[in-house]
C-alpha positions as a Markdown table, in Angstrom:
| # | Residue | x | y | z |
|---|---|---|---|---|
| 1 | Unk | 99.9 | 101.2 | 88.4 |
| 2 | Unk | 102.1 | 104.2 | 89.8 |
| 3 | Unk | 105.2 | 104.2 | 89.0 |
| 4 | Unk | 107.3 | 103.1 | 91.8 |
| 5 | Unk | 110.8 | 104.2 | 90.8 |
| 6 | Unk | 109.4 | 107.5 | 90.4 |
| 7 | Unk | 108.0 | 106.9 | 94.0 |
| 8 | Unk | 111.4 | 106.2 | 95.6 |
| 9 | Unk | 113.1 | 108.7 | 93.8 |
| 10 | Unk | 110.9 | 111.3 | 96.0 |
| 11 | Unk | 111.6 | 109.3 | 98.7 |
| 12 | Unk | 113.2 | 112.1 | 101.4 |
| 13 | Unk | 113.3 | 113.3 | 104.4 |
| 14 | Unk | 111.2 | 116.2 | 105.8 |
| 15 | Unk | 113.3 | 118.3 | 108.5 |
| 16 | Unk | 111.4 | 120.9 | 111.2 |
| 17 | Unk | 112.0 | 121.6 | 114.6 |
| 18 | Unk | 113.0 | 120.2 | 117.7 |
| 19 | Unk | 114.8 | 117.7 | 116.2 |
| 20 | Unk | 111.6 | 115.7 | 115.5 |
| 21 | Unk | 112.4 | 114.2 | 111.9 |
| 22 | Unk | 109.4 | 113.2 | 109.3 |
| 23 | Unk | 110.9 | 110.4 | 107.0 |
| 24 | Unk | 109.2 | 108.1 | 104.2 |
| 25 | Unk | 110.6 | 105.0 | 104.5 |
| 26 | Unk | 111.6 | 103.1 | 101.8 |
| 27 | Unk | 110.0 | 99.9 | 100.9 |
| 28 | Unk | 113.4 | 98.2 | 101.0 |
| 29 | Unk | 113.7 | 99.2 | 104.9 |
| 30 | Unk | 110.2 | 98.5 | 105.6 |
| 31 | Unk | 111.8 | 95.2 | 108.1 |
| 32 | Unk | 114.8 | 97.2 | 109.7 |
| 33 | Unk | 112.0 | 99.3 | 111.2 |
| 34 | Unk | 109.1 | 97.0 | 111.4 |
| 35 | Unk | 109.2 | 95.5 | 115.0 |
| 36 | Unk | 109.3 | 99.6 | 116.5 |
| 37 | Unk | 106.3 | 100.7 | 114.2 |
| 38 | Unk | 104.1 | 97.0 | 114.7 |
| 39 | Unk | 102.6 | 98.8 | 117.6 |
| 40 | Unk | 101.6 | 102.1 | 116.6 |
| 41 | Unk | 99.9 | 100.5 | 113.2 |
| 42 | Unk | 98.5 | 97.9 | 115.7 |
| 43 | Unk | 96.6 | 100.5 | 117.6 |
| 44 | Unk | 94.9 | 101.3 | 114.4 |
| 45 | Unk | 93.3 | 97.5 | 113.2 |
| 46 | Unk | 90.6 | 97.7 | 115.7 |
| 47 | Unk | 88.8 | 100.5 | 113.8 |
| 48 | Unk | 89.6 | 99.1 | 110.4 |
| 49 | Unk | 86.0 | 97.5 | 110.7 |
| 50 | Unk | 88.2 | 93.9 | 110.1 |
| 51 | Unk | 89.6 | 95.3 | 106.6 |
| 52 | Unk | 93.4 | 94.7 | 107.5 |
| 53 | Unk | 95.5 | 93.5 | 110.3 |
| 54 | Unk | 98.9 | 94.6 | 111.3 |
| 55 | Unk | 100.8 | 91.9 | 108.9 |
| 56 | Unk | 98.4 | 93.1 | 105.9 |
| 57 | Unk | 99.7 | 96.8 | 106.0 |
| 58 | Unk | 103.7 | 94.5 | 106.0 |
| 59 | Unk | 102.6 | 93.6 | 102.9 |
| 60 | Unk | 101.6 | 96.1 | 101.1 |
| 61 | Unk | 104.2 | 98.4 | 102.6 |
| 62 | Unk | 107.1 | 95.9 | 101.2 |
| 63 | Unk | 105.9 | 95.6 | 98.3 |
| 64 | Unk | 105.4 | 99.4 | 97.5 |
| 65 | Unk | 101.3 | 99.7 | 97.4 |
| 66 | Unk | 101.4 | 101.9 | 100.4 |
| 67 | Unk | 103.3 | 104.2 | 102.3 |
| 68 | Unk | 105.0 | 104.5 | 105.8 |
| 69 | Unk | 106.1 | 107.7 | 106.9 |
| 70 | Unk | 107.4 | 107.9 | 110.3 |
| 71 | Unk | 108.4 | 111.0 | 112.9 |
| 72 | Unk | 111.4 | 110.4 | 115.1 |
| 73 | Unk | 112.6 | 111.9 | 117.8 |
| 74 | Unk | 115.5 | 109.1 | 119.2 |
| 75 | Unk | 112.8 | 106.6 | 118.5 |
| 76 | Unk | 109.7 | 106.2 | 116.6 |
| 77 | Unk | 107.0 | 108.3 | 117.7 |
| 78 | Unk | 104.0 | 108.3 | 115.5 |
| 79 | Unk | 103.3 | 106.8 | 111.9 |
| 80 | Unk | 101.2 | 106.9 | 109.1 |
| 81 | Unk | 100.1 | 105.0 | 106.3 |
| 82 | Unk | 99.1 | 106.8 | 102.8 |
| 83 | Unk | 98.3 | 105.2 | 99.7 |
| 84 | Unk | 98.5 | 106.2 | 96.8 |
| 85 | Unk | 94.6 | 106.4 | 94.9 |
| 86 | Unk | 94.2 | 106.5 | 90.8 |
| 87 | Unk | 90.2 | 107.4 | 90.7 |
| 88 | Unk | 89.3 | 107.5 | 87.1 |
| 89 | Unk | 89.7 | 111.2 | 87.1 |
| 90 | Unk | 91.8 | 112.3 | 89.8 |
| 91 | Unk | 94.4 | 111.3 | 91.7 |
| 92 | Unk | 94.8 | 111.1 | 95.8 |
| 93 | Unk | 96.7 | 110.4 | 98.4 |
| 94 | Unk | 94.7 | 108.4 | 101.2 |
| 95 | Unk | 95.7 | 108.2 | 105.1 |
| 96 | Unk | 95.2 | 104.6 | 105.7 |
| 97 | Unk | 96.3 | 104.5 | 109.0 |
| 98 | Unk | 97.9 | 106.8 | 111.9 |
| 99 | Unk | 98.9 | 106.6 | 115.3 |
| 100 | Unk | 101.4 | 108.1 | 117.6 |
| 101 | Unk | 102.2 | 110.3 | 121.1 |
| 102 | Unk | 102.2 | 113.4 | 122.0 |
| 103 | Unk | 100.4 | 114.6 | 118.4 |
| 104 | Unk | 101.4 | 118.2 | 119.2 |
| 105 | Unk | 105.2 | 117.2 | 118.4 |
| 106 | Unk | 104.3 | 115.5 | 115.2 |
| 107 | Unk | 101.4 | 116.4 | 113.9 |
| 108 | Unk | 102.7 | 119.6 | 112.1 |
| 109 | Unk | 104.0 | 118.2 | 109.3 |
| 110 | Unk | 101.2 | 117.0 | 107.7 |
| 111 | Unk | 101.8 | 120.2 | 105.1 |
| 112 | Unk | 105.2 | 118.8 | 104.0 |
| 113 | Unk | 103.5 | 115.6 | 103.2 |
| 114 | Unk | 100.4 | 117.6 | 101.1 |
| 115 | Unk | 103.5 | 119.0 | 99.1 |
| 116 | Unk | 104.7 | 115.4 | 98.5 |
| 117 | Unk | 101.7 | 114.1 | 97.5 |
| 118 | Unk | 100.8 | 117.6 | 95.2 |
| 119 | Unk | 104.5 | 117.2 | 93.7 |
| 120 | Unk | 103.0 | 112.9 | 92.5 |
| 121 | Unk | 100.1 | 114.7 | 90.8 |
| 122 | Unk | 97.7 | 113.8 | 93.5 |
| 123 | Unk | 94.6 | 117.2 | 93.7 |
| 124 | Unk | 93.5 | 116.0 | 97.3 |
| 125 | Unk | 93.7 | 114.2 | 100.2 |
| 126 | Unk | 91.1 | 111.3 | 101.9 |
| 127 | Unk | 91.3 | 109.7 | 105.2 |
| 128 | Unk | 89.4 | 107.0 | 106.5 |
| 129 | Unk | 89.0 | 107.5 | 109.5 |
| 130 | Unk | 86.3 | 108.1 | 112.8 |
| 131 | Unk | 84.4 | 111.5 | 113.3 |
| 132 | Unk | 87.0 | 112.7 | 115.8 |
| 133 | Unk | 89.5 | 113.1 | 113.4 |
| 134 | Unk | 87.0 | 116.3 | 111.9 |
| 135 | Unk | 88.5 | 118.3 | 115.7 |
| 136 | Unk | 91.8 | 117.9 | 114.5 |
| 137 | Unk | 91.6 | 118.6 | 110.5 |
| 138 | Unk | 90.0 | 121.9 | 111.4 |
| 139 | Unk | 90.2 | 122.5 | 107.1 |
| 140 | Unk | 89.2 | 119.0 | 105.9 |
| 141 | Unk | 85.2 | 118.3 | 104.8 |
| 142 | Unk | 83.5 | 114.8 | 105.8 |
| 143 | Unk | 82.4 | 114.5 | 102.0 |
| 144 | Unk | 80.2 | 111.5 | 102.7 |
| 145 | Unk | 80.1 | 108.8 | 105.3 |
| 146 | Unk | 80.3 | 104.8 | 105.0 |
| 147 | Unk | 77.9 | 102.8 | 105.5 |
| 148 | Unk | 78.4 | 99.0 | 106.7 |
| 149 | Unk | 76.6 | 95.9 | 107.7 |
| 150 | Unk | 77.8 | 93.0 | 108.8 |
| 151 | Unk | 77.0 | 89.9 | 106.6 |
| 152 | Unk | 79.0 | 86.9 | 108.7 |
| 153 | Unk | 76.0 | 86.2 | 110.9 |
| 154 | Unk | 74.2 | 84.8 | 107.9 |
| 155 | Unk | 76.9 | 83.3 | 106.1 |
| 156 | Unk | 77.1 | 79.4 | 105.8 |
């Protein structure tokens, strides 16, 4: 289990320009901003092939399983939720989740939150995510796809 003082003690706040803020929330203030980032993690669920809904990521969020960083500029404007992956021999920090406007204004600091996770121990990143995503993480790999089938049809 990581360790989740250690967690909140890195807990800070990532500063660049235009007075567009990057901030991991705390899990203790997960609720005071919960109603303004519902919507942009509830844009999200439909491709989550049924795996969570929005009150799932509330959950684990609160309870310190996951992560929510948000970017502010006077109000919420994109978020995205990491967790926080011990694989057997490596550790990494995997984008769950992330949604916003205007992806030019926020999208740049994506670096500062590769130095957060390299400063945990983590060695890479992962993200989940549809074959779009490959346009706009010009230096990511698709390492392997997922393959799914649904099973409900047959079920009793």
């Amino acid at each position: 289990m990581m360790d989740q003082i250690g967690l909140q003690v890195r807990a800070r706040e990532f500063i660049d320009t235009e007075q567009i803020k990057c901030k991991l929330i705390h899990p203790d203030s997960i609720e005071l901003v919960w109603d303004e980032v519902e919507p942009h993690i509830a844009r999200c669920t439909p491709h989550s092939e049924g795996e969570l809904e929005t009150d799932d990521f509330f959950d684990y969020l609160v309870n310190a399983e996951m992560q929510l960083w948000v970017a502010v500029d006077k109000e919420i404007i994109a978020v995205m939720v990491t967790q926080i992956i011990p694989y057997p021999k490596k550790k990494v920090l995997r984008v769950i989740a992330i949604a916003g406007e205007d992806m030019d204004r926020w999208f740049h600091f994506l670096p500062s939150i590769e130095e957060w996770a390299m400063e945990l121990g983590c060695t890479s990143l992962e993200a989940w995510g549809r074959k779009g995503w490959l346009k706009v993480l010009k230096d990511w790999k698709c390492s392997y796809h997922i393959l799914t089938k649904d099973l409900k049809g047959r079920m009793h």
